[in-house]
Coordinates of C-alpha atoms in Angstrom, one line a residue:
H1 CA 0.0 0.0 0.0
G2 CA 1.2 3.4 -0.8
V3 CA 0.8 6.3 1.6
V4 CA -2.0 7.8 -0.6
D5 CA -4.0 4.5 -0.2
L6 CA -4.4 4.9 3.6
P7 CA -8.1 5.6 4.3
E8 CA -7.3 7.9 7.2
L9 CA -5.0 10.1 5.1
L10 CA -7.5 10.1 2.2
S11 CA -10.3 11.2 4.5
I12 CA -8.2 14.2 5.7
I13 CA -7.3 15.2 2.1
F14 CA -10.8 14.7 0.7
S15 CA -12.4 16.7 3.5
N16 CA -10.6 19.8 2.2
L17 CA -11.5 19.4 -1.5
R18 CA -14.2 21.1 -3.5
R19 CA -17.0 19.2 -5.2
R20 CA -15.4 19.3 -8.6
E21 CA -12.2 17.9 -7.2
L22 CA -14.0 15.2 -5.3
A23 CA -15.8 14.1 -8.5
R24 CA -12.4 13.7 -10.2
A25 CA -10.9 11.9 -7.2
A26 CA -13.8 9.4 -7.2
R27 CA -12.8 8.3 -10.7
V28 CA -9.2 7.6 -9.9
C29 CA -9.4 4.1 -8.5
R30 CA -11.5 1.7 -6.4
T31 CA -9.7 2.7 -3.2
W32 CA -10.3 6.4 -3.6
S33 CA -13.8 6.2 -5.0
P34 CA -16.0 5.3 -2.0
I35 CA -14.2 7.8 0.3
A36 CA -14.4 10.6 -2.3
L37 CA -18.1 9.8 -2.9
D38 CA -18.8 9.9 0.9
Y39 CA -17.6 13.5 0.9
L40 CA -19.2 14.4 -2.4
W41 CA -22.6 13.3 -1.3
E42 CA -22.4 14.4 2.3
N43 CA -24.0 17.7 1.5
I44 CA -26.5 18.3 -1.4
D45 CA -28.1 21.6 -2.4
D46 CA -31.5 20.1 -3.3
L47 CA -33.2 16.7 -3.4
P48 CA -33.6 16.5 -7.2
Q49 CA -29.8 16.0 -7.3
L50 CA -30.5 12.6 -5.7
F51 CA -33.6 11.9 -7.7
R52 CA -31.7 12.1 -10.9
V53 CA -29.6 9.1 -9.8
Y54 CA -32.7 7.0 -9.7
S55 CA -34.1 8.0 -13.0
P56 CA -33.9 10.8 -15.6
Q57 CA -36.6 13.5 -15.2
R58 CA -38.7 15.6 -17.5
R59 CA -41.3 18.4 -17.3
S60 CA -44.8 18.0 -18.7
L61 CA -45.1 21.8 -19.1
L62 CA -42.6 24.6 -19.5
G63 CA -41.7 25.7 -15.9
G64 CA -43.7 22.9 -14.4
P65 CA -42.5 20.3 -11.9
F66 CA -40.2 17.5 -12.8
H67 CA -41.5 13.9 -13.2
F68 CA -39.6 10.6 -13.6
K69 CA -39.5 9.8 -17.4
D70 CA -40.3 6.1 -17.0
V71 CA -40.1 4.0 -13.8
S72 CA -42.5 1.3 -14.8
N73 CA -39.7 -1.3 -14.5
G74 CA -38.1 0.5 -11.6
G75 CA -35.1 2.9 -11.7
C76 CA -31.5 2.6 -10.7
F77 CA -32.4 1.8 -7.1
D78 CA -29.1 0.3 -6.0
A79 CA -27.1 3.4 -7.1
F80 CA -29.8 5.7 -5.6
W81 CA -29.7 3.9 -2.2
T82 CA -25.9 3.8 -2.1
H83 CA -25.7 7.6 -2.5
A84 CA -28.8 8.4 -0.3
R85 CA -27.2 6.7 2.7
R86 CA -24.2 9.0 2.3
I87 CA -26.3 12.2 2.7
R88 CA -25.9 14.1 6.0
N89 CA -27.0 17.6 5.1
V90 CA -29.6 18.8 2.6
E91 CA -31.4 21.9 1.5
A92 CA -35.0 21.1 0.6
C93 CA -37.5 22.8 -1.7
H94 CA -35.0 24.5 -4.1
G95 CA -36.0 22.3 -7.0
T96 CA -39.6 21.7 -8.2
Y97 CA -40.7 18.1 -8.5
A98 CA -44.0 16.4 -8.7
S99 CA -45.8 15.4 -5.5
N100 CA -45.6 11.7 -6.4
V101 CA -41.8 11.5 -6.7
I102 CA -41.0 11.1 -3.0
P103 CA -43.9 8.6 -2.3
H104 CA -42.7 6.5 -5.2
L105 CA -39.1 6.4 -3.8
L106 CA -40.4 5.6 -0.3
D107 CA -42.3 2.7 -1.7
Q108 CA -39.1 1.3 -3.3
V109 CA -37.2 1.7 0.0
K110 CA -39.9 -0.2 1.9
K111 CA -40.1 -3.0 -0.7
A112 CA -36.4 -3.5 -0.3
G113 CA -36.7 -3.7 3.4
Y114 CA -34.5 -0.7 4.2
G115 CA -36.9 1.1 6.6
Q116 CA -39.2 4.1 6.3
T117 CA -36.9 6.7 4.7
F118 CA -34.3 7.0 2.0
L119 CA -32.3 9.5 4.1
P120 CA -31.5 7.3 7.1
N121 CA -28.3 9.2 8.1
L122 CA -29.6 12.7 7.6
R123 CA -28.4 15.1 10.4
K124 CA -29.3 18.5 9.1
I125 CA -32.1 19.9 6.8
L126 CA -32.6 23.5 5.7
F127 CA -35.9 24.5 4.1
A128 CA -34.6 27.4 2.1
G129 CA -37.1 27.7 -0.8
S130 CA -37.5 31.3 -1.6
G131 CA -41.1 32.3 -2.0
A132 CA -42.5 28.8 -1.5
S133 CA -46.2 28.4 -1.0
A134 CA -47.3 28.4 2.7
D135 CA -48.9 25.0 2.4
S136 CA -46.7 23.6 -0.4
P137 CA -47.2 19.9 -1.2
Q138 CA -43.5 19.9 -1.7
F139 CA -42.9 20.7 2.0
L140 CA -45.5 18.1 3.1
S141 CA -43.9 15.3 1.1
V142 CA -40.4 16.0 2.6
F143 CA -41.4 15.7 6.3
P144 CA -41.9 11.9 6.3
L145 CA -38.3 11.6 5.0
I146 CA -36.8 13.1 8.1
P147 CA -35.4 10.4 10.5
A148 CA -35.7 10.5 14.3
T149 CA -31.9 11.0 14.5
L150 CA -32.0 14.5 12.9
E151 CA -29.9 17.0 14.8
N152 CA -30.4 20.3 13.0
L153 CA -33.8 21.7 11.7
S154 CA -33.8 25.1 10.0
F155 CA -36.3 27.2 8.0
G156 CA -35.0 30.1 6.0
M157 CA -36.3 33.7 6.3
F158 CA -38.1 33.5 3.0
T159 CA -39.7 30.1 3.4
A160 CA -43.4 30.6 4.1
L161 CA -44.7 28.2 6.7
G162 CA -48.5 28.0 6.7
T163 CA -50.6 26.7 9.5
N164 CA -51.4 23.4 7.8
T165 CA -47.8 22.8 6.9
A166 CA -46.6 23.6 10.5
F167 CA -49.1 21.2 12.0
A168 CA -48.2 18.5 9.4
M169 CA -44.5 19.0 10.3
L170 CA -45.1 18.6 14.0
Q171 CA -47.3 15.5 13.6
S172 CA -44.7 13.9 11.3
F173 CA -42.0 14.6 13.8
T174 CA -44.1 13.2 16.7
R175 CA -44.8 10.0 14.8
A176 CA -41.0 9.7 14.2
S177 CA -40.4 10.1 17.9
M178 CA -37.9 12.9 17.1
E179 CA -36.2 13.8 20.4
H180 CA -32.6 14.3 19.5
L181 CA -32.5 17.8 17.9
K182 CA -29.6 19.9 18.9
T183 CA -30.4 23.0 16.8
I184 CA -33.8 24.5 15.8
Y185 CA -33.8 27.7 13.7
L186 CA -37.2 29.1 12.6
G187 CA -36.8 32.2 10.4
A188 CA -39.9 31.4 8.4
P189 CA -43.2 33.4 8.8
L190 CA -45.4 31.4 11.1
S191 CA -49.1 31.6 12.0
T192 CA -49.7 33.1 15.4
S193 CA -52.7 30.9 16.3
Q194 CA -52.7 29.9 19.9
D195 CA -53.1 26.2 19.1
L196 CA -50.0 26.3 16.9
R197 CA -48.0 28.2 19.4
L198 CA -48.8 25.6 22.0
A199 CA -48.0 22.7 19.7
F200 CA -44.7 24.3 18.6
T201 CA -43.5 25.1 22.2
T202 CA -44.5 21.6 23.4
F203 CA -42.5 20.1 20.6
I204 CA -39.5 22.2 21.5
G205 CA -39.8 21.2 25.1
Q206 CA -39.5 17.5 24.1
Q207 CA -36.0 18.2 22.7
K208 CA -34.0 17.7 25.9
D209 CA -30.7 17.6 23.9
L210 CA -31.4 21.0 22.3
E211 CA -28.3 23.3 22.4
E212 CA -29.3 26.1 20.0
L213 CA -32.7 27.7 19.5
G214 CA -33.5 30.6 17.1
I215 CA -37.1 31.8 16.7
W216 CA -37.3 35.0 14.6
S217 CA -40.8 34.8 13.2
L218 CA -42.8 34.1 16.4
A219 CA -42.6 36.6 19.3
L220 CA -42.3 34.4 22.4
S221 CA -44.0 35.5 25.6
A222 CA -43.2 34.4 29.1
E223 CA -46.0 31.9 29.0
D224 CA -44.5 30.4 25.8
V225 CA -41.1 30.1 27.5
R226 CA -42.6 28.4 30.6
N227 CA -44.6 26.0 28.3
I228 CA -41.3 24.9 26.7
G229 CA -40.1 23.9 30.1
S230 CA -36.5 23.2 31.2
L231 CA -33.8 22.7 28.6
P232 CA -30.7 22.0 30.6
R233 CA -28.4 21.8 27.6
L234 CA -29.5 24.9 25.8
T235 CA -26.5 27.3 25.4
R236 CA -27.7 29.7 22.7
L237 CA -31.1 31.4 22.3
D238 CA -32.1 34.0 19.6
L239 CA -35.7 35.3 19.7
H240 CA -38.1 38.0 19.0
H241 CA -40.3 39.4 21.8
G242 CA -43.3 41.6 21.6
G243 CA -45.6 42.9 18.9
D244 CA -48.0 43.2 21.9
P245 CA -47.1 46.2 24.1
C246 CA -48.7 44.4 27.1
Q247 CA -46.1 41.6 27.0
D248 CA -43.6 42.1 29.8
L249 CA -40.0 41.6 28.7
T250 CA -38.9 41.5 32.3
E251 CA -41.2 38.5 32.9
T252 CA -40.0 36.8 29.8
C253 CA -36.3 37.2 30.8
T254 CA -37.1 35.8 34.2
A255 CA -38.7 32.8 32.6
I256 CA -35.7 32.4 30.3
G257 CA -33.4 32.5 33.3
N258 CA -35.4 29.9 35.2
Q259 CA -35.9 27.5 32.3
F260 CA -32.5 27.7 30.5
P261 CA -30.0 28.3 33.3
N262 CA -27.0 27.1 31.2
L263 CA -27.3 29.7 28.5
Q264 CA -24.1 31.2 27.2
K265 CA -25.3 33.3 24.3
L266 CA -28.6 35.3 24.2
S267 CA -30.0 37.7 21.6
I268 CA -33.4 39.4 21.9
I269 CA -35.1 41.8 19.6
N270 CA -37.9 43.6 21.4
K271 CA -40.4 44.9 18.9
T272 CA -42.7 46.7 21.3
R273 CA -42.7 50.5 21.0
I274 CA -42.4 51.2 24.7
E275 CA -39.0 52.3 26.1
T276 CA -36.9 49.4 27.2
D277 CA -34.7 49.6 30.3
I278 CA -31.5 47.4 30.2
L279 CA -32.4 46.1 33.7
V280 CA -35.1 43.9 32.1
L281 CA -32.2 41.6 31.6
E282 CA -31.7 41.3 35.4
G283 CA -34.1 38.3 35.4
L284 CA -31.3 36.4 33.6
A285 CA -29.2 36.3 36.8
P286 CA -29.6 32.4 37.1
C287 CA -27.7 32.2 33.8
C288 CA -24.4 32.7 35.4
E289 CA -22.5 31.2 32.5
L290 CA -23.7 33.9 30.0
R291 CA -20.9 35.0 27.7
T292 CA -22.8 37.1 25.1
V293 CA -25.9 39.2 25.7
A294 CA -27.5 41.3 22.9
L295 CA -30.7 43.3 23.4
M296 CA -32.1 45.3 20.4
C297 CA -35.2 47.3 20.8
R298 CA -37.2 50.1 19.2
R299 CA -36.7 52.6 22.1
P300 CA -33.7 51.7 24.2
G301 CA -33.5 53.6 27.5
A302 CA -30.4 55.2 29.0
V303 CA -27.8 52.9 30.6
T304 CA -26.7 53.9 34.1
A305 CA -23.7 52.9 36.2
E306 CA -26.0 51.3 38.7
A307 CA -27.6 49.1 36.0
I308 CA -24.2 47.9 34.8
Q309 CA -23.2 47.0 38.4
R310 CA -26.4 45.1 39.0
L311 CA -26.0 43.1 35.8
G312 CA -22.3 42.5 36.6
R313 CA -23.2 40.6 39.8
G314 CA -25.2 38.1 37.8
W315 CA -22.8 37.4 34.8
P316 CA -19.2 37.3 36.1
R317 CA -17.8 35.8 32.8
L318 CA -19.5 38.1 30.3
E319 CA -17.5 38.6 27.1
K320 CA -19.8 40.6 24.8
L321 CA -22.5 43.2 25.8
S322 CA -24.8 44.9 23.3
F323 CA -27.7 47.2 24.0
E324 CA -28.7 49.1 20.8
P325 CA -31.6 50.2 18.7
W326 CA -33.6 48.0 16.4
N327 CA -33.5 50.5 13.6
H328 CA -36.3 49.4 11.2
D329 CA -39.9 48.6 11.2
E330 CA -41.9 46.4 8.9
H331 CA -41.0 48.6 5.9
Y332 CA -37.4 49.0 6.9
D333 CA -37.8 52.7 7.6
Y334 CA -35.1 54.1 9.9
Y335 CA -35.8 56.0 13.0
E336 CA -33.9 59.2 13.8
P337 CA -30.9 58.7 16.1
T338 CA -31.9 61.7 18.2
E339 CA -34.7 59.5 19.7
Y340 CA -32.2 57.5 21.7
P341 CA -30.9 58.7 25.1
G342 CA -27.2 58.0 25.4
A343 CA -25.2 56.9 28.4
P344 CA -22.2 59.0 29.4
I345 CA -19.0 57.8 27.7
G346 CA -17.7 57.3 31.2
I347 CA -20.0 54.3 31.5
L348 CA -17.2 52.3 29.8
E349 CA -15.3 52.5 33.1
D350 CA -18.2 50.9 34.9
V351 CA -18.1 48.1 32.3
A352 CA -14.4 47.7 32.9
L353 CA -14.9 47.5 36.7
C354 CA -17.4 44.7 36.3
W355 CA -15.8 42.6 33.6
S356 CA -12.2 43.7 33.5
E357 CA -10.8 40.1 32.9
T358 CA -13.4 38.9 30.4
I359 CA -15.1 41.6 28.2
T360 CA -14.0 41.7 24.6
A361 CA -16.7 43.8 22.9
V362 CA -19.1 46.5 24.0
S363 CA -22.0 48.1 22.0
L364 CA -23.9 50.8 23.7
I365 CA -25.5 54.2 22.9
F366 CA -22.9 56.6 24.2
S367 CA -23.0 60.4 24.7
A368 CA -19.9 62.6 24.9
S369 CA -21.9 65.7 25.7
D370 CA -22.1 65.0 29.4
G371 CA -18.3 65.3 29.9
V372 CA -15.5 62.9 29.8
P373 CA -13.6 61.6 32.9
E374 CA -10.0 62.6 33.4
P375 CA -7.6 59.8 32.4
F376 CA -5.8 59.9 35.8
E377 CA -9.1 59.2 37.6
V378 CA -9.7 56.0 35.7
Q379 CA -9.7 52.9 37.9
G380 CA -11.2 50.2 35.6
R381 CA -9.0 48.4 33.1
F382 CA -9.9 46.3 30.1
K383 CA -7.5 43.4 29.7
K384 CA -9.2 41.8 26.6
L385 CA -11.3 44.5 25.0
R386 CA -11.0 44.3 21.2
Q387 CA -14.1 46.2 19.9
I388 CA -16.2 49.2 20.9
T389 CA -19.4 49.8 18.8
V390 CA -20.4 53.5 18.8
D391 CA -24.1 53.7 18.1
H392 CA -25.7 57.1 17.3
C393 CA -23.0 58.9 19.3
R394 CA -21.6 62.2 18.0
V395 CA -18.2 63.3 19.1
Y396 CA -16.9 66.8 18.2
D397 CA -13.5 67.9 17.1
Y398 CA -12.6 69.5 20.4
Q399 CA -13.6 66.2 22.3
V400 CA -11.4 63.8 20.2
H401 CA -8.2 64.1 22.3
R402 CA -10.1 63.9 25.6
V403 CA -12.1 60.8 24.6
A404 CA -9.0 59.1 23.2
E405 CA -7.1 59.7 26.4
F406 CA -9.9 58.3 28.5
V407 CA -10.3 55.1 26.3
A408 CA -6.5 54.6 26.1
A409 CA -6.2 54.8 29.9
M410 CA -8.5 51.8 30.3
C411 CA -7.0 49.6 27.6
T412 CA -3.9 47.5 27.5
T413 CA -4.2 47.1 23.7
A414 CA -5.9 49.4 21.2
P415 CA -9.5 48.3 20.6
G416 CA -11.2 48.7 17.2
F417 CA -14.2 51.0 16.7
E418 CA -17.3 50.2 14.8
Y419 CA -19.6 52.9 13.7
N420 CA -23.4 52.9 13.0
T421 CA -24.0 54.0 9.4
L422 CA -26.4 56.7 10.7
A423 CA -23.7 58.3 12.8
E424 CA -23.5 62.0 11.8
T425 CA -19.8 62.4 12.2
P426 CA -18.0 59.0 11.8
D427 CA -14.8 60.8 10.7
D428 CA -14.3 62.1 14.2
W429 CA -14.5 58.6 15.6
Y430 CA -11.9 57.6 13.1
A431 CA -9.7 60.2 14.7
V432 CA -10.4 58.9 18.2
E433 CA -9.5 55.4 17.1
E434 CA -6.2 56.5 15.5
E435 CA -5.3 58.6 18.6
V436 CA -6.1 55.8 21.0
E437 CA -3.8 53.5 19.0
A438 CA -1.0 56.2 19.0
I439 CA -1.3 56.7 22.8
I440 CA -1.0 53.0 23.6
K441 CA 1.9 52.6 21.2
R442 CA 3.8 55.4 22.9
R443 CA 3.0 53.9 26.3
Q444 CA 4.3 50.5 25.3
A445 CA 7.5 51.9 23.6

């Protein structure tokens, strides 16, 4: 055996090749072929790629769905099954195919005695069909394919998910005893009927291995979170809250803290039009392992030193803190930056005092108009800070040197600055960034 015939080495090499290169490698020899094909078929962009292995396809009408040409005597089932078993990740509903295609293939699998699905090793599925019908038969035909061992279920932002489709999905997953999902991402528009909310949150609550949950199209209330129940392994949560001004974000955050105590990353978009106090996050105190907290809202309130200190007692290992405006409504119209009350730039020192050893990024609405602390008065020090996001904060020419000295006094290395595109004078913040870097370089020389 030559070195290039070792399966372990070939696996390392092939895992770094592109699809075209894998196709070539699969034709080199019998040793290379099965390993290259494993990687070539591990991820497919759409199901029709696999269907074409079974039988050629045609369209009855221009722009219509694909049908198998002739499967009266069966297609190339052995080749189809060999490749189908290799598939781990698939994007569904890109291609258009007739509603009887999947049932025909499932019948062939059952006749061969291979089980109930032709994707037995599927681990991730993304429904990414742009503009698909809310109750598309194409969606409904895919759900029975999904095995109980699926780990990642995602719906893209532009994939409509009608009530009938959503209920059919949940019923299909229940029949399959699906309880091993690690990631659920729902970006699709979803009906807000109470029955569907209850069914969906109940399904999520059954996934005790769940590690990441993202729900962007359904604003969760505290009741919804409590209905999900405890998810001890959940480490990342991204969700929308609101739409109903009566929903209490404080209560929702408290429910999150109680049900998901091991969270490490949390992102919330609050869509209500009432002013939001950063202390609504105080209910997350049980999540003492939080590393990233991001709260975006239509009307963020001012951040105070007391608020930072109270939050600091709950999250001792925080690495990223973001409290900023959610700048667009349903029509993506921007609000004026003057709506947002800014925290004094000196609030950075309070952040440093709380999370000196851990914080790497801060995004707040600052204001330099209330004065800037003297550099020699600074007590807090950032040891790992790499980024400061300046959101809707204007700094004037005469303030550049003072702000730069203050920031440099707190940092051991020069942080980068990010600017909101609506900032009126980003050039002045460029000057602050350059001067901070120059001060720290002189200090280190």
